């Protein structure tokens, strides 16, 4: 795991991992609620939007991705970097 962040309401934790995914976890049950799949290399960082409805991930695959926390769908892929993207923040 390369990063972890609490949701704005504290009900979920977002983790980024070398397994090319980010995961959304319930703080109450410890169960995985969603797995964000789509990066082609390790996910270095992940962050919640202020309203908790989206997450942003950064990856060694040279992209950042915006995801829905309700569906797990990738909403936007940001391409153009020539090297890995090390950090995500709102």
N, CA and C of each residue as an Amber inpcrd file, in Angstrom:
protein
   270
   0.8500000  -1.1760000   0.0000000   0.0000000   0.0000000   0.0000000
   0.8980000   1.2420000   0.0000000   0.5870000   2.1780000  -0.8780000
   1.4240000   3.3730000  -0.9930000   0.8060000   4.6200000  -0.3730000
  -0.5280000   4.6380000  -0.1990000  -1.1490000   5.7660000   0.4990000
  -2.5100000   5.3580000   1.0310000  -2.9860000   6.1170000   2.0070000
  -4.3130000   5.9010000   2.5840000  -4.8940000   7.2490000   2.9760000
  -6.2100000   7.3920000   2.8000000  -6.8870000   8.6510000   3.1490000
  -8.2940000   8.3600000   3.6430000  -8.7100000   9.0840000   4.6630000
 -10.0870000   8.9840000   5.1540000 -11.0120000   9.8410000   4.3020000
 -12.2340000   9.3690000   4.1040000 -13.2640000  10.1630000   3.4290000
 -13.6130000  11.3590000   4.3010000 -14.2050000  12.3950000   3.7100000
 -14.5650000  13.5800000   4.4940000 -15.4590000  13.2810000   5.7000000
 -16.3280000  12.2710000   5.5830000 -17.2180000  11.9390000   6.6980000
 -16.6340000  10.8860000   7.6340000 -15.4420000  10.3700000   7.3130000
 -14.7880000   9.3890000   8.1720000 -15.3510000   7.9850000   8.0720000
 -16.2820000   7.7430000   7.1780000 -16.9300000   6.4370000   7.0580000
 -16.1890000   5.4640000   6.1500000 -15.2280000   5.9760000   5.3790000
 -14.5060000   5.1450000   4.4290000 -13.0180000   5.4980000   4.4360000
 -12.2210000   4.5430000   3.9890000 -10.7860000   4.7450000   3.7930000
 -10.4680000   4.3640000   2.3560000  -9.6500000   5.1740000   1.7240000
  -9.2040000   4.9520000   0.3530000  -7.7310000   4.5760000   0.3920000
  -7.3790000   3.4490000  -0.2330000  -5.9860000   3.0280000  -0.2700000
  -5.5070000   2.9190000  -1.7090000  -4.2190000   3.1880000  -1.9170000
  -3.5760000   3.0490000  -3.2200000  -2.5070000   1.9710000  -3.0810000
  -2.3060000   1.1820000  -4.1460000  -1.4460000   0.0180000  -4.0030000
  -0.5770000  -0.2720000  -5.2300000   0.4710000  -1.0380000  -4.9940000
   1.3510000  -1.4990000  -6.0630000   0.6770000  -2.5660000  -6.9330000
  -0.4950000  -3.0420000  -6.5290000  -1.2050000  -4.0380000  -7.3460000
  -1.9990000  -3.4090000  -8.4890000  -1.7430000  -2.1110000  -8.7610000
  -2.3520000  -1.3470000  -9.8650000  -3.7790000  -0.9120000  -9.5740000
  -4.2210000  -1.0070000  -8.3320000  -5.5850000  -0.6250000  -7.9750000
  -5.5960000   0.3600000  -6.8020000  -6.7530000   0.9730000  -6.6300000
  -7.0890000   1.6860000  -5.4000000  -8.3400000   1.0010000  -4.8650000
  -8.5000000   1.0150000  -3.5660000  -9.6560000   0.3510000  -2.9560000
 -10.3300000   1.2850000  -1.9620000 -11.6500000   1.1430000  -1.8960000
 -12.4770000   1.8960000  -0.9590000 -12.9760000   0.9250000   0.1000000
 -12.7290000   1.2500000   1.3650000 -13.0340000   0.3700000   2.4920000
 -14.0160000   1.0270000   3.4550000 -14.8320000   0.2190000   4.0750000
 -15.7220000   0.6840000   5.1420000 -14.9350000   0.7210000   6.4410000
 -15.0000000   1.8460000   7.1530000 -14.3260000   1.9150000   8.4450000
 -15.1120000   1.1650000   9.5210000 -16.4000000   0.9570000   9.2980000
 -17.2240000   0.2430000  10.2720000 -16.9940000  -1.2660000  10.2160000
 -16.9690000  -1.8230000   8.9940000 -16.8690000  -3.2730000   8.8500000
 -15.4820000  -3.7600000   8.4310000 -14.6730000  -2.8670000   7.8550000
 -13.3720000  -3.2790000   7.3370000 -13.4490000  -3.9680000   5.9920000
 -14.6420000  -4.0140000   5.4140000 -14.8290000  -4.6920000   4.1230000
 -14.5260000  -3.7480000   2.9610000 -14.0250000  -4.3420000   1.8770000
 -13.7750000  -3.5910000   0.6640000 -15.1080000  -3.3130000  -0.0230000
 -15.3820000  -2.0490000  -0.2950000 -16.6350000  -1.6450000  -0.9290000
 -16.5040000  -1.5560000  -2.4460000 -15.3550000  -1.0770000  -2.9100000
 -15.0920000  -0.9060000  -4.3440000 -13.6130000  -1.0920000  -4.6160000
 -13.3140000  -1.6140000  -5.7920000 -11.9380000  -1.6500000  -6.2860000
 -11.9010000  -0.8560000  -7.5730000 -11.0290000   0.1260000  -7.6310000
 -10.8830000   0.9790000  -8.8140000  -9.8090000   0.3530000  -9.7060000
 -10.2420000  -0.2060000 -10.8330000  -9.3730000  -0.9510000 -11.7390000
  -9.2290000  -0.1970000 -13.0490000  -7.9970000  -0.0690000 -13.5360000
  -7.7820000   0.5790000 -14.8190000  -6.3550000   1.0400000 -15.0310000
  -5.6260000   1.3080000 -13.9440000  -4.2270000   1.7140000 -14.0860000
  -3.3960000   0.5210000 -14.5650000  -2.3420000   0.8230000 -15.3050000
  -1.4630000  -0.2090000 -15.8530000  -0.1660000  -0.3850000 -15.0650000
  -0.0340000   0.3570000 -13.9790000   1.1550000   0.2590000 -13.1250000
   0.7240000   0.6500000 -11.7070000   1.6450000   0.6640000 -10.7710000
   1.2790000   0.8890000  -9.3700000   0.6360000   2.2650000  -9.1710000
  -0.2800000   2.2990000  -8.2300000  -0.9840000   3.5340000  -7.8830000
  -0.2440000   4.1460000  -6.6970000   0.3110000   5.3250000  -6.9240000
   1.1780000   5.9470000  -5.9260000   0.4350000   6.7670000  -4.8830000
  -0.7560000   7.2800000  -5.2520000  -1.4730000   8.1840000  -4.3550000
  -2.9510000   8.1960000  -4.7220000  -3.7840000   8.4630000  -3.7410000
  -5.2230000   8.5780000  -3.9820000  -5.8080000   9.5670000  -2.9750000
  -6.7970000  10.3300000  -3.4300000  -7.3970000  11.3630000  -2.5800000
  -8.8850000  11.4910000  -2.8490000  -9.6270000  11.8390000  -1.8080000
 -11.0700000  12.1000000  -1.9290000 -11.3290000  13.5360000  -2.3530000
 -12.3980000  13.7270000  -3.1280000 -12.9030000  15.0770000  -3.3790000
 -13.5070000  15.5930000  -2.0740000 -13.6580000  16.9010000  -1.9240000
 -14.2140000  17.4570000  -0.6790000 -15.5960000  16.9160000  -0.3150000
 -16.4130000  16.5680000  -1.3170000 -17.7450000  16.0280000  -1.0160000
 -17.7630000  14.5020000  -0.9120000 -16.6240000  13.8530000  -1.1510000
 -16.5320000  12.4070000  -1.0300000 -17.1460000  11.6320000  -2.1850000
 -17.6060000  12.3130000  -3.2080000 -18.2840000  11.6540000  -4.3280000
 -17.3340000  11.1500000  -5.4130000 -16.0980000  11.6350000  -5.3760000
 -15.1040000  11.2300000  -6.3650000 -13.7670000  11.0140000  -5.6860000
 -12.9160000  10.2170000  -6.3420000 -11.5380000  10.0710000  -5.9000000
 -10.6250000  10.3010000  -7.0960000  -9.4370000  10.7830000  -6.8050000
  -8.4120000  10.9920000  -7.8110000  -7.2520000  10.0750000  -7.4790000
  -6.7670000   9.3440000  -8.4910000  -5.6190000   8.4740000  -8.2980000
  -4.4670000   8.9250000  -9.1940000  -3.2500000   8.7000000  -8.7210000
  -2.0330000   9.0010000  -9.4730000  -1.2620000   7.7010000  -9.6190000
  -0.6140000   7.5170000 -10.7770000  -0.0010000   6.2150000 -11.0350000
   1.3360000   6.3070000 -11.7570000   2.1200000   5.2520000 -11.6120000
   3.3740000   5.1050000 -12.3390000   3.1310000   4.8370000 -13.8260000
   1.8740000   4.6370000 -14.2280000   1.5630000   4.4520000 -15.6540000
   1.4810000   5.7820000 -16.4090000   1.8840000   6.8760000 -15.7400000
   1.9620000   8.2280000 -16.3110000   0.5920000   8.9090000 -16.4120000
  -0.4060000   8.3820000 -15.6940000  -1.7390000   8.9850000 -15.7320000
  -2.2550000   9.2940000 -14.3410000  -3.2670000  10.1480000 -14.3210000
  -4.1050000  10.3570000 -13.1380000  -5.5230000  10.0330000 -13.5950000
  -6.3320000   9.4950000 -12.7090000  -7.7060000   9.1270000 -13.0590000
  -8.6730000   9.6440000 -12.0060000  -9.8240000  10.0780000 -12.4870000
 -10.9150000  10.5290000 -11.6350000 -11.9880000   9.4520000 -11.6500000
 -12.4590000   9.0630000 -10.4650000 -13.3940000   7.9460000 -10.3110000
 -14.6260000   8.3610000  -9.5120000 -15.7340000   7.6690000  -9.7630000
 -16.9540000   7.8210000  -8.9680000 -16.8700000   6.8890000  -7.7610000
 -17.1800000   7.3970000  -6.5700000 -17.1850000   6.5420000  -5.3770000
 -18.4860000   5.7650000  -5.2360000 -19.4800000   6.0730000  -6.0450000
 -20.7280000   5.3090000  -5.9850000 -20.7180000   4.1230000  -6.9460000
 -20.1840000   4.3270000  -8.1470000 -20.1970000   3.2530000  -9.1440000
 -18.8430000   2.5780000  -9.3510000 -17.7510000   3.2550000  -8.9770000
 -16.4230000   2.7360000  -9.2460000 -15.9550000   3.0030000 -10.6670000
 -16.7750000   3.7110000 -11.4370000 -16.4760000   4.0010000 -12.8360000
 -15.3820000   5.0600000 -12.9570000 -14.4950000   4.8670000 -13.9330000
 -13.4960000   5.8840000 -14.2450000 -14.1920000   6.9690000 -15.0610000
 -14.1950000   8.1800000 -14.5460000 -14.8810000   9.3000000 -15.1850000
 -13.9760000  10.0590000 -16.1440000 -12.6780000  10.0390000 -15.8730000
 -11.7410000  10.8200000 -16.6660000 -10.3330000  10.2610000 -16.4730000
  -9.6030000  10.1370000 -17.5720000  -8.1930000   9.7600000 -17.5100000
  -7.3730000  10.9360000 -18.0180000  -6.4640000  11.4060000 -17.1860000
  -5.6000000  12.5360000 -17.5240000  -4.2740000  11.9890000 -18.0330000
  -3.9920000  12.2100000 -19.3190000  -2.7770000  11.6900000 -19.9490000
  -1.8990000  12.8450000 -20.4150000  -0.6130000  12.5630000 -20.5800000
   0.2900000  13.5740000 -21.0870000   1.6130000  13.6520000 -20.3550000
   1.6970000  13.0820000 -19.1610000   2.9700000  13.0920000 -18.4390000
   3.9360000  12.1140000 -19.0910000   5.2080000  12.4300000 -19.0340000
   6.2440000  11.5770000 -19.6130000   6.8500000  10.6210000 -18.5880000
   6.4250000  10.7410000 -17.3400000   6.9270000   9.8760000 -16.2780000
   5.7920000   9.6700000 -15.2790000   6.0780000   8.9220000 -14.2270000
   5.0150000   8.5790000 -13.2860000   4.4620000   9.8030000 -12.5640000
   3.1870000   9.7020000 -12.2130000   2.4900000  10.7520000 -11.4710000
   2.5320000  10.3320000 -10.0040000   3.1360000  11.1610000  -9.1650000
   3.4440000  10.7390000  -7.8050000   2.4110000  11.1250000  -6.7480000
   1.5420000  12.0970000  -7.0450000   0.6530000  12.5710000  -5.9940000
  -0.6980000  12.9820000  -6.5540000  -1.7250000  12.7930000  -5.7390000
  -3.0890000  13.2040000  -6.0830000  -3.6440000  14.0420000  -4.9360000
  -4.3230000  15.1150000  -5.2820000  -4.9310000  15.9900000  -4.2640000
  -6.0450000  16.7940000  -4.8820000  -7.0140000  17.1650000  -4.0670000
  -8.0780000  18.0780000  -4.4860000  -7.8280000  19.4240000  -3.8760000
